XYZ file of C-alpha atoms in Angstrom:
681
model
C -0.057 -86.163 -187.230
C -3.715 -85.777 -188.238
C -6.449 -87.691 -186.491
C -9.827 -88.506 -187.929
C -12.631 -86.376 -186.519
C -14.194 -87.903 -183.442
C -17.776 -88.931 -183.979
C -20.235 -87.537 -181.451
C -20.640 -90.274 -178.900
C -22.506 -90.806 -175.704
C -20.348 -89.750 -172.768
C -19.810 -92.194 -169.959
C -22.608 -92.156 -167.368
C -21.830 -89.812 -164.498
C -21.136 -91.584 -161.223
C -22.530 -90.415 -157.895
C -20.504 -87.335 -156.895
C -17.768 -88.112 -154.408
C -18.895 -85.273 -152.158
C -22.290 -86.996 -151.912
C -20.614 -90.215 -150.779
C -18.846 -88.214 -148.069
C -22.081 -86.613 -146.889
C -23.805 -89.994 -146.806
C -20.906 -91.273 -144.698
C -21.250 -88.315 -142.313
C -24.928 -89.152 -141.884
C -24.261 -92.847 -141.307
C -21.282 -92.504 -138.949
C -21.793 -89.116 -137.270
C -25.518 -88.527 -137.553
C -24.767 -85.278 -139.378
C -26.878 -84.011 -142.251
C -26.883 -80.644 -143.952
C -29.587 -78.885 -145.941
C -27.164 -77.518 -148.513
C -23.503 -77.074 -149.294
C -23.299 -73.741 -147.490
C -24.356 -75.440 -144.248
C -21.778 -78.201 -144.776
C -19.057 -75.638 -145.468
C -19.924 -73.553 -142.405
C -19.709 -76.651 -140.198
C -16.315 -77.495 -141.713
C -14.839 -74.075 -140.860
C -16.399 -73.621 -137.429
C -15.921 -77.100 -135.943
C -12.363 -77.694 -137.158
C -11.780 -80.615 -134.814
C -14.838 -82.536 -136.000
C -14.282 -81.768 -139.683
C -10.608 -82.694 -139.915
C -11.140 -85.782 -137.763
C -13.840 -86.790 -140.245
C -11.365 -86.391 -143.122
C -8.833 -88.520 -141.227
C -11.446 -91.229 -140.656
C -13.096 -91.050 -144.089
C -9.788 -91.635 -145.846
C -8.737 -94.200 -143.228
C -5.439 -92.487 -142.520
C -2.974 -94.799 -140.820
C -0.601 -94.163 -137.932
C 1.200 -96.576 -135.600
C 0.594 -94.075 -132.786
C -2.597 -92.257 -131.853
C -2.928 -88.485 -131.992
C -3.770 -86.745 -128.728
C -5.860 -84.042 -130.440
C -6.846 -82.846 -133.877
C -5.654 -79.306 -133.271
C -3.204 -79.132 -130.414
C -2.477 -75.440 -130.939
C -4.909 -73.270 -132.872
C -2.774 -70.175 -133.509
C -2.123 -68.940 -137.032
C 0.652 -69.195 -137.933
C 1.954 -72.006 -135.749
C -1.048 -74.311 -135.584
C -0.194 -77.832 -134.403
C -2.133 -80.561 -136.195
C -2.619 -84.158 -135.005
C 0.110 -84.133 -132.335
C 1.381 -87.645 -131.702
C 0.293 -89.015 -135.082
C 2.731 -90.380 -137.650
C 2.516 -90.804 -141.379
C 4.339 -90.727 -144.671
C 3.153 -89.349 -148.006
C 4.678 -92.308 -149.869
C 3.074 -94.784 -147.489
C -0.344 -93.319 -148.335
C 0.421 -93.690 -152.055
C 1.602 -97.287 -151.815
C -1.470 -98.339 -149.829
C -3.205 -98.571 -153.203
C -0.772 -101.025 -154.833
C -2.644 -104.252 -154.139
C -6.095 -103.003 -155.158
C -4.791 -101.224 -158.246
C -2.771 -104.219 -159.411
C -5.771 -106.519 -158.898
C -7.881 -104.179 -161.042
C -5.189 -103.864 -163.708
C -5.017 -100.059 -163.640
C -1.660 -98.258 -164.045
C -0.184 -95.678 -161.712
C 1.282 -93.444 -164.429
C 0.442 -92.932 -168.110
C 2.838 -90.688 -169.998
C 3.878 -89.216 -173.324
C 6.553 -86.846 -174.531
C 6.424 -84.705 -177.647
C 8.077 -87.302 -179.857
C 6.103 -90.321 -178.667
C 2.776 -88.513 -179.000
C 3.626 -87.257 -182.475
C 4.765 -90.717 -183.614
C 1.438 -92.317 -182.779
C 2.910 -94.891 -180.420
C 0.945 -95.998 -177.382
C 1.470 -94.035 -174.177
C 3.952 -95.443 -171.717
C 2.409 -97.039 -168.621
C 3.989 -97.689 -165.234
C 2.193 -100.070 -162.896
C 1.719 -99.456 -159.191
C 3.910 -102.371 -158.093
C 6.694 -101.380 -160.477
C 6.497 -97.767 -159.311
C 6.891 -98.991 -155.730
C 9.828 -101.241 -156.680
C 11.689 -98.466 -158.498
C 11.036 -96.079 -155.628
C 12.296 -98.615 -153.077
C 15.437 -99.221 -155.155
C 16.223 -95.516 -155.310
C 15.391 -95.046 -151.617
C 17.885 -97.758 -150.675
C 20.471 -96.145 -152.955
C 19.981 -92.793 -151.221
C 20.241 -94.383 -147.786
C 23.483 -96.047 -148.853
C 24.810 -92.576 -149.678
C 24.121 -91.472 -146.118
C 20.880 -89.585 -146.718
C 19.030 -89.207 -143.410
C 15.552 -87.933 -142.490
C 15.533 -84.158 -142.834
C 18.332 -84.023 -145.439
C 17.404 -82.060 -148.550
C 17.392 -83.714 -151.966
C 17.236 -81.304 -154.892
C 15.919 -82.348 -158.303
C 16.514 -80.682 -161.660
C 14.094 -82.767 -163.668
C 11.217 -82.441 -166.157
C 7.670 -83.744 -165.794
C 8.290 -87.460 -166.378
C 7.527 -90.703 -164.525
C 11.151 -90.804 -163.345
C 10.600 -87.561 -161.456
C 7.539 -88.978 -159.718
C 9.472 -92.100 -158.701
C 12.333 -89.976 -157.389
C 9.958 -87.840 -155.320
C 8.354 -90.889 -153.722
C 11.775 -92.385 -152.958
C 12.909 -89.200 -151.231
C 9.674 -88.886 -149.246
C 9.739 -92.527 -148.198
C 13.014 -92.129 -146.255
C 12.034 -88.810 -144.654
C 14.354 -86.660 -146.767
C 12.990 -83.349 -148.029
C 12.247 -82.981 -151.745
C 12.692 -79.828 -153.819
C 12.450 -79.648 -157.608
C 13.175 -77.041 -160.272
C 12.300 -77.413 -163.938
C 15.261 -77.777 -166.339
C 13.980 -74.873 -168.440
C 14.864 -72.513 -165.579
C 18.108 -70.622 -165.915
C 20.998 -71.658 -163.696
C 20.964 -68.409 -161.652
C 17.262 -68.896 -160.848
C 17.876 -72.496 -159.781
C 20.784 -71.459 -157.592
C 18.655 -68.730 -156.004
C 16.469 -71.582 -154.789
C 18.798 -74.488 -154.085
C 21.551 -72.424 -152.458
C 19.097 -71.484 -149.721
C 18.250 -75.091 -148.836
C 21.762 -76.632 -148.993
C 20.880 -79.980 -150.618
C 22.888 -83.111 -149.863
C 21.995 -84.878 -153.137
C 21.182 -83.591 -156.613
C 19.090 -85.685 -159.013
C 19.309 -84.083 -162.434
C 18.771 -84.754 -166.123
C 21.416 -84.365 -168.794
C 18.955 -82.653 -171.102
C 15.336 -82.250 -172.169
C 13.318 -82.341 -175.344
C 11.048 -79.326 -175.763
C 9.510 -77.604 -178.750
C 11.007 -80.123 -181.124
C 14.566 -79.506 -179.916
C 17.016 -81.418 -177.751
C 18.359 -79.075 -175.084
C 21.588 -80.238 -173.455
C 21.721 -79.376 -169.736
C 25.098 -80.935 -168.967
C 26.851 -77.594 -168.504
C 24.032 -76.290 -166.327
C 24.222 -79.361 -164.067
C 27.991 -79.049 -163.817
C 27.577 -75.407 -162.833
C 24.968 -76.298 -160.195
C 27.201 -78.929 -158.612
C 30.162 -76.542 -158.530
C 28.081 -73.789 -156.906
C 26.460 -76.009 -154.260
C 29.183 -77.264 -151.912
C 26.640 -79.086 -149.740
C 26.119 -81.698 -152.485
C 27.852 -84.995 -151.755
C 26.204 -87.182 -154.400
C 24.788 -86.661 -157.908
C 22.380 -88.919 -159.820
C 21.872 -88.318 -163.536
C 18.779 -89.255 -165.524
C 20.080 -89.597 -169.089
C 17.226 -88.342 -171.229
C 19.478 -87.382 -174.141
C 21.696 -90.351 -175.033
C 24.054 -88.198 -177.066
C 24.840 -85.827 -174.189
C 28.232 -86.190 -172.568
C 28.277 -87.890 -169.212
C 28.691 -85.882 -166.026
C 31.732 -86.762 -163.966
C 31.414 -88.577 -160.649
C 27.696 -89.211 -160.917
C 25.488 -92.237 -160.495
C 23.119 -93.384 -163.223
C 19.413 -93.015 -162.457
C 18.501 -96.173 -164.396
C 20.975 -98.213 -162.364
C 19.849 -96.653 -159.094
C 16.249 -97.715 -159.780
C 17.063 -101.175 -161.205
C 17.477 -103.081 -157.960
C 15.005 -105.947 -157.544
C 15.795 -108.163 -154.574
C 14.515 -109.144 -151.151
C 15.444 -105.788 -149.650
C 13.474 -103.799 -152.221
C 10.507 -106.126 -151.783
C 10.633 -105.687 -148.001
C 11.217 -101.926 -148.043
C 8.583 -99.812 -146.289
C 8.367 -96.014 -146.058
C 9.535 -94.627 -142.753
C 6.907 -93.560 -140.220
C 7.419 -89.844 -139.539
C 5.838 -87.210 -137.294
C 2.706 -85.701 -138.843
C 4.500 -82.375 -139.384
C 7.768 -83.802 -140.712
C 8.932 -81.718 -143.724
C 7.880 -83.224 -147.059
C 9.034 -80.731 -149.670
C 10.260 -77.208 -150.244
C 8.454 -75.144 -152.880
C 9.143 -71.567 -153.897
C 7.310 -68.339 -154.415
C 7.426 -66.933 -157.930
C 10.575 -64.981 -157.148
C 9.591 -61.813 -159.022
C 11.539 -59.714 -156.494
C 14.416 -60.697 -154.261
C 15.219 -64.277 -153.405
C 12.323 -66.739 -153.718
C 10.701 -67.781 -150.462
C 11.566 -71.450 -149.728
C 8.267 -72.723 -148.294
C 8.232 -75.957 -146.280
C 5.110 -78.144 -146.074
C 4.590 -81.274 -143.997
C 3.716 -84.880 -144.865
C 0.476 -85.141 -142.926
C -1.008 -81.765 -143.784
C -0.319 -82.061 -147.503
C -1.788 -85.573 -147.610
C -5.004 -84.635 -145.764
C -5.634 -81.454 -147.732
C -4.738 -83.128 -151.030
C -7.119 -86.017 -150.456
C -9.999 -83.722 -149.515
C -9.410 -81.523 -152.566
C -9.005 -84.257 -155.154
C -11.680 -86.654 -153.921
C -14.404 -84.313 -152.682
C -13.962 -81.214 -154.843
C -12.278 -82.498 -158.014
C -14.600 -85.523 -157.864
C -11.885 -88.116 -158.430
C -12.386 -91.709 -157.308
C -9.610 -94.294 -156.995
C -9.041 -95.756 -160.461
C -9.608 -99.285 -159.196
C -13.095 -98.385 -157.884
C -14.484 -98.925 -161.395
C -11.940 -100.780 -163.554
C -14.295 -100.682 -166.547
C -14.309 -96.865 -166.482
C -11.216 -95.945 -164.485
C -10.437 -92.393 -163.435
C -7.394 -90.855 -165.100
C -6.204 -87.442 -163.967
C -4.154 -85.036 -166.070
C -3.146 -81.516 -165.126
C -0.635 -80.044 -167.516
C 2.272 -78.576 -165.606
C 6.005 -78.254 -165.494
C 7.851 -79.313 -162.364
C 8.327 -75.630 -161.569
C 4.629 -75.040 -160.819
C 2.678 -76.173 -157.741
C 0.263 -77.985 -160.049
C 2.974 -80.625 -160.488
C 2.533 -81.311 -156.781
C -1.247 -81.412 -157.190
C -0.773 -83.830 -160.086
C 1.337 -86.057 -157.824
C -1.371 -85.939 -155.159
C -3.698 -87.954 -157.403
C -1.602 -90.964 -156.401
C -2.565 -90.382 -152.758
C -6.110 -91.071 -153.888
C -5.275 -94.213 -155.872
C -5.985 -92.363 -159.112
C -3.959 -92.914 -162.284
C -1.855 -89.848 -163.080
C -1.420 -88.880 -166.759
C 1.815 -87.011 -167.479
C 2.758 -85.019 -170.576
C 6.306 -83.713 -170.890
C 6.747 -81.137 -173.602
C 5.452 -77.994 -175.227
C 1.639 -77.666 -175.062
C 1.843 -76.066 -178.515
C 3.706 -78.999 -180.048
C 7.148 -79.266 -181.556
C 7.116 -76.409 -184.090
C 7.793 -72.867 -182.913
C 6.699 -71.403 -186.232
C 3.453 -73.392 -186.447
C 2.053 -73.872 -182.919
C -0.337 -76.791 -182.619
C -2.755 -76.146 -179.766
C -4.429 -79.516 -180.288
C -1.385 -81.227 -178.742
C -2.663 -81.578 -175.179
C -6.150 -82.465 -176.366
C -4.666 -85.309 -178.425
C -2.670 -86.440 -175.407
C -5.819 -86.450 -173.259
C -7.598 -88.559 -175.878
C -4.657 -90.951 -176.189
C -4.270 -91.291 -172.409
C -8.050 -91.761 -171.996
C -8.114 -89.100 -169.297
C -11.314 -88.372 -167.416
C -10.074 -85.069 -165.941
C -8.026 -82.493 -167.877
C -6.686 -79.425 -166.117
C -4.454 -76.606 -167.312
C -3.863 -72.923 -166.765
C -6.771 -70.711 -167.759
C -4.532 -69.044 -170.352
C -4.194 -72.369 -172.188
C -7.937 -72.652 -172.792
C -8.162 -69.007 -173.850
C -5.358 -69.595 -176.350
C -7.141 -72.677 -177.725
C -10.266 -70.616 -178.281
C -8.367 -67.873 -180.092
C -6.453 -70.447 -182.158
C -9.720 -71.972 -183.354
C -9.092 -75.426 -181.881
C -11.809 -77.925 -182.770
C -11.810 -80.712 -180.182
C -13.789 -82.898 -182.579
C -10.541 -83.216 -184.560
C -8.483 -84.328 -181.549
C -9.393 -87.980 -181.120
C -11.811 -89.786 -178.812
C -12.571 -87.531 -175.847
C -15.702 -89.397 -174.775
C -14.145 -90.411 -171.452
C -13.362 -86.831 -170.493
C -15.935 -85.435 -168.082
C -14.106 -82.626 -166.278
C -12.077 -79.590 -167.327
C -10.035 -77.865 -164.632
C -8.471 -74.424 -164.661
C -6.325 -72.301 -162.379
C -3.446 -69.815 -162.530
C -5.598 -66.846 -163.531
C -9.335 -66.143 -163.801
C -11.111 -67.999 -166.613
C -13.267 -65.706 -168.735
C -16.928 -66.380 -169.391
C -16.288 -66.454 -173.133
C -13.613 -69.123 -172.831
C -15.751 -71.302 -170.592
C -18.735 -71.002 -172.930
C -16.482 -71.861 -175.874
C -15.276 -75.036 -174.163
C -18.772 -76.089 -173.177
C -19.989 -75.581 -176.744
C -17.069 -77.602 -178.100
C -18.033 -80.609 -176.004
C -21.730 -80.240 -176.740
C -20.835 -80.652 -180.423
C -19.225 -84.035 -179.727
C -22.095 -85.334 -177.631
C -21.158 -84.183 -174.131
C -23.231 -81.112 -173.233
C -22.618 -81.674 -169.513
C -18.844 -81.259 -169.417
C -18.048 -80.022 -165.916
C -15.734 -77.068 -165.317
C -13.810 -77.409 -162.062
C -12.216 -73.980 -161.744
C -9.972 -73.608 -158.710
C -7.932 -70.887 -157.020
C -5.287 -71.431 -154.393
C -1.562 -71.308 -154.378
C 1.932 -72.560 -153.877
C 1.852 -71.040 -150.403
C -0.289 -73.793 -148.872
C -0.173 -76.424 -151.632
C -3.912 -76.431 -152.085
C -7.012 -74.515 -153.146
C -9.194 -72.053 -151.271
C -11.920 -72.028 -153.913
C -12.971 -74.838 -156.202
C -15.608 -77.149 -157.582
C -18.577 -79.142 -156.387
C -20.305 -81.380 -158.896
C -23.649 -80.944 -157.136
C -23.707 -77.150 -157.546
C -24.684 -75.062 -160.590
C -21.948 -74.112 -163.050
C -21.962 -70.398 -163.905
C -19.429 -69.264 -166.535
C -16.908 -66.864 -165.059
C -17.487 -68.072 -161.492
C -16.009 -70.717 -159.215
C -18.590 -72.874 -157.531
C -17.704 -72.734 -153.845
C -15.282 -72.221 -151.010
C -13.420 -75.454 -150.282
C -14.370 -77.461 -147.213
C -12.188 -76.569 -144.243
C -11.104 -73.265 -145.835
C -12.528 -70.357 -143.808
C -12.243 -67.938 -146.714
C -13.902 -64.538 -146.698
C -13.742 -61.284 -148.659
C -12.834 -58.355 -146.392
C -13.382 -54.672 -147.067
C -11.031 -51.863 -146.054
C -12.395 -51.962 -142.511
C -11.593 -55.636 -142.096
C -15.252 -56.651 -142.319
C -16.536 -59.705 -144.153
C -18.633 -58.706 -147.174
C -20.910 -60.536 -149.582
C -21.430 -59.492 -153.198
C -18.620 -56.958 -152.896
C -15.010 -57.208 -153.997
C -12.610 -57.468 -151.075
C -9.320 -58.953 -149.911
C -9.256 -62.750 -149.886
C -8.473 -63.816 -146.327
C -8.540 -67.126 -144.481
C -9.486 -66.754 -140.823
C -8.796 -70.321 -139.639
C -5.672 -72.496 -139.994
C -5.284 -75.292 -142.550
C -3.179 -78.443 -142.092
C -1.134 -77.682 -145.222
C -0.153 -74.121 -144.371
C 3.630 -73.680 -144.302
C 5.576 -75.133 -141.401
C 8.186 -72.409 -141.938
C 10.430 -70.814 -144.558
C 13.982 -72.136 -144.753
C 16.439 -69.752 -143.105
C 13.704 -67.416 -141.855
C 14.832 -66.276 -138.421
C 11.904 -65.532 -136.146
C 9.441 -66.258 -138.956
C 9.904 -62.684 -140.155
C 9.426 -63.392 -143.884
C 6.573 -65.790 -143.163
C 4.718 -63.211 -141.062
C 5.383 -60.438 -143.570
C 4.129 -62.573 -146.454
C 0.676 -63.385 -145.073
C 0.004 -61.797 -141.685
C 1.334 -58.235 -141.750
C -1.991 -56.669 -142.774
C -4.260 -58.623 -140.418
C -2.364 -60.238 -137.506
C -3.542 -63.808 -137.020
C -5.448 -63.795 -140.343
C -4.011 -65.111 -143.609
C -4.122 -62.438 -146.340
C -3.667 -64.180 -149.670
C -3.222 -61.210 -152.004
C -6.206 -61.748 -154.320
C -9.368 -59.752 -154.890
C -12.392 -61.952 -154.173
C -16.150 -61.566 -154.420
C -18.372 -64.116 -152.687
C -21.816 -64.027 -154.294
C -25.064 -64.412 -152.325
C -25.310 -67.985 -153.664
C -21.857 -68.841 -152.291
C -20.018 -68.954 -155.603
C -16.805 -66.973 -155.948
C -15.125 -64.705 -158.476
C -11.411 -63.909 -158.398
C -10.545 -60.490 -159.833
C -6.770 -60.790 -159.934
C -4.000 -59.896 -157.536
C -4.897 -57.240 -155.001
C -1.459 -55.713 -155.293
C -1.972 -55.069 -159.016
C -5.375 -53.467 -158.616
C -6.702 -50.497 -160.557
C -8.119 -47.470 -158.770
C -9.613 -45.049 -161.261
C -11.365 -41.998 -159.894
C -12.245 -43.770 -156.666
C -13.446 -46.993 -158.316
C -11.399 -50.092 -157.490
C -11.151 -53.038 -159.840
C -8.995 -56.102 -160.415
C -7.322 -56.433 -163.783
C -9.156 -59.592 -164.879
C -12.339 -57.710 -165.786
C -10.409 -55.470 -168.144
C -8.718 -58.478 -169.722
C -12.069 -60.160 -170.263
C -13.290 -57.137 -172.216
C -10.092 -56.525 -174.168
C -9.164 -60.103 -174.997
C -12.674 -60.868 -176.220
C -11.706 -58.956 -179.371
C -10.461 -61.454 -181.971
C -7.593 -59.167 -182.983
C -6.075 -59.290 -179.473
C -3.850 -62.225 -178.525
C -2.756 -60.947 -175.129
C -2.886 -57.820 -172.995
C -1.691 -56.217 -169.787
C -2.679 -53.083 -167.931
C -1.064 -51.292 -165.008
C -2.319 -48.376 -162.934
C 0.409 -45.943 -161.950
C -1.562 -44.089 -159.288
C 0.992 -43.681 -156.512
C 1.196 -41.512 -153.388
C -1.735 -39.359 -154.446
C -0.647 -38.839 -158.045
C -3.345 -38.796 -160.702
C -3.947 -42.225 -162.163
C -2.133 -43.015 -165.396
C -3.137 -46.341 -166.897
C -1.386 -47.630 -170.027
C -2.716 -50.666 -171.872
C -0.284 -53.010 -173.637
C -1.646 -55.326 -176.320
C -0.279 -58.116 -178.493
C -2.203 -58.145 -181.757
C -2.677 -61.001 -184.162
C -0.360 -61.016 -187.184
C -1.789 -58.814 -189.914
C -3.376 -56.303 -187.523
C -1.950 -52.919 -186.558
C -2.692 -50.574 -183.707
C -4.149 -47.743 -185.738
C -6.783 -45.241 -184.615
C -9.593 -47.593 -185.576
C -8.136 -50.415 -183.487
C -7.623 -48.093 -180.526
C -11.231 -46.989 -180.821
C -12.383 -50.612 -180.777
C -10.350 -51.316 -177.655
C -11.667 -48.239 -175.871
C -15.239 -49.059 -176.848
C -14.839 -52.602 -175.512
C -13.742 -51.221 -172.134
C -16.513 -48.604 -172.064
C -19.156 -51.156 -172.966
C -18.083 -53.944 -170.629
C -16.971 -51.815 -167.681
C -17.148 -48.036 -167.582
C -15.677 -45.001 -169.364
C -13.675 -44.478 -166.171
C -11.544 -47.504 -167.039
C -10.609 -46.455 -170.562
C -6.791 -46.482 -170.679
C -4.833 -43.262 -170.966
C -2.741 -44.710 -173.784
C -2.529 -47.959 -175.745
C 0.696 -49.541 -176.971
C 1.341 -52.497 -179.252
C 4.016 -54.752 -177.767
C 5.735 -57.934 -178.961
C 4.899 -59.916 -175.813
C 3.337 -59.648 -172.379
C 5.885 -60.557 -169.671
C 4.899 -63.698 -167.770
C 6.310 -65.838 -164.986
C 7.261 -69.463 -165.576
C 3.799 -70.448 -164.318
C 2.098 -68.116 -166.813
C 1.108 -65.187 -164.594
C 1.248 -61.712 -166.060
C 3.991 -59.584 -164.516
C 1.764 -56.627 -163.672
C 3.369 -55.539 -160.406
C 7.008 -55.660 -161.606
C 6.119 -53.623 -164.707
C 4.216 -51.163 -162.540
C 7.277 -50.702 -160.320
C 9.526 -50.369 -163.368
C 7.334 -47.614 -164.807
C 7.407 -45.824 -161.454
C 11.177 -45.561 -161.726
C 12.561 -48.553 -159.872
C 15.528 -50.302 -161.534
C 14.813 -53.523 -163.400
C 17.110 -55.668 -161.240
C 15.165 -54.619 -158.140
C 11.722 -55.511 -159.454
C 12.052 -58.688 -161.493
C 14.138 -61.843 -161.681
C 14.666 -62.556 -165.378
C 15.444 -66.214 -164.678
C 12.026 -66.677 -163.097
C 10.317 -65.500 -166.281
C 9.014 -67.435 -169.249
C 9.978 -64.682 -171.724
C 12.636 -62.389 -170.210
C 13.776 -60.973 -173.560
C 10.533 -59.015 -173.842
C 11.564 -56.888 -170.837
C 13.888 -54.849 -173.055
C 10.880 -53.139 -174.649
C 9.424 -52.180 -171.263
C 12.772 -50.899 -169.979
C 13.078 -48.623 -173.004
C 9.474 -47.500 -172.596
C 10.022 -46.714 -168.897
C 13.207 -44.745 -169.610
C 11.492 -42.690 -172.292
C 8.501 -41.966 -170.071
C 10.583 -41.017 -167.026
C 12.870 -38.815 -169.147
C 9.883 -36.954 -170.535
């Protein structure tokens, strides 16, 4: 489908930043004023009681019982937040129904590959209807004996039905856990077998990349391998797929519309009642099943989305309503962040499908841009790799429909290069919006939030993130455990956050939890990223600290190398690993994926080496360069640097990587052969 070029148009006037409204409220209600953001941030991480109480009050959190303290126990891990308070994630969402319905703004706006390509209008689900469907499903689950604390597993794609199912589960105090249907059955079982779900809500298939993919056999295999399951609900996405025996129909389970559904209210739960179970990437061993709580996730999500992502409730300005889209599968924590927009009363825009469209042979990287235009989104987020790919593919946003409502671009997942950010800014300047705001964030699945993010009142510097998030006591530490400025160090968080994990499922004595974050610095969260905090307070992430490069005494994260290498138009993708180990001399191979029509000859190698020398230092020129078919990535798009490093150091493949947790496991065969040849020589 080809759209007419969008004419340059005046962007919508920028509203007062939400973080300014919060500061005005602090002045009016607390008598607090701050000279700059750094002063506000320092108050938020030193007076935790006052800051988090202000967030509770500002968002008018509700509880039928009062809390006896903000922070009953301050230890990390093990902090106790708002003891005595009650809440429910779904209750916070459904608070917005009346105002949103009065303003005529939807809760969910969605498209799939086929509907977007056909030109039909996006599907909309209203707030009242979302509540009714959720209540119907909640009553169905209760009738099946689901109690607070029971686990409900979902094997569903990123559709409105999945959002409704999540809210239904949360509303009755059951614990939600979702895996994307594109994950292999062994990877799903590695997750769900650990949590022993009572109910499985699954789809019979998905549509992706222009193909219908039947998942009936996978669902049957899951049910057979999970003896804890007593009830199965099937969302029939593919009408031609065979039915699954002894299962309930999702459409029927959400169809109830009677006095009981109208009267249904989410259950009041303790502040730290488990909300969901999410998983680490699972590159080695079994994935860590991480449990977060209702209250902590709601508080942290509201602060992030309202104050730092600058999202207002959609009903606050019905003429120019906020609409939030962050492209994600259900297997990435950004699905959870996407859901959190509903906490804020903000319309959530959902796209289910391949971001490159329906043709494998002719990828169309305008797909998401066209969805954003069609959904009239005001905020568009995606992994940093998506925007880099759009730049390399020569995407022209002027050809993607009316993007005049879009005012914010968000990125996460990996560092965004300066070149990519400048490209995006220039694209929007050409269509009449020179002030497009980049809200680049960095956080993680581990605490369902962000440590570093945006602030619409601060300068935007390409290649940097604007600030440390309020309430996040983030520092960069050197090898001596000292906080440093304008130096690269370990990203640590020295104060607890309400959304930090309650525990890991099946983790006796919190051993895995402690080993994951607190083994290096007891009582201090070590996140595993290289961070530099600049003198102005902005931040730069340099990649994972466990995949660092140490060449001749100089330490560097991999992202700087990628910025230099991938700036070359011939390079589609790249990966580097440093095999310095136990005092051995550093050996650093560079793997590159070149554009079709280009070969890795001596001239190309010279160009690559010159790019590294020029941007970084001759010390970081790779020992050897290899052309590869693909760079191995996780399902969330992260480069598999550490597993490949371990493989090249002689560890067996099955010990270092879980193929089912990868986006492109077939490409591992090349690296296995390469490792065997190198080790044999």
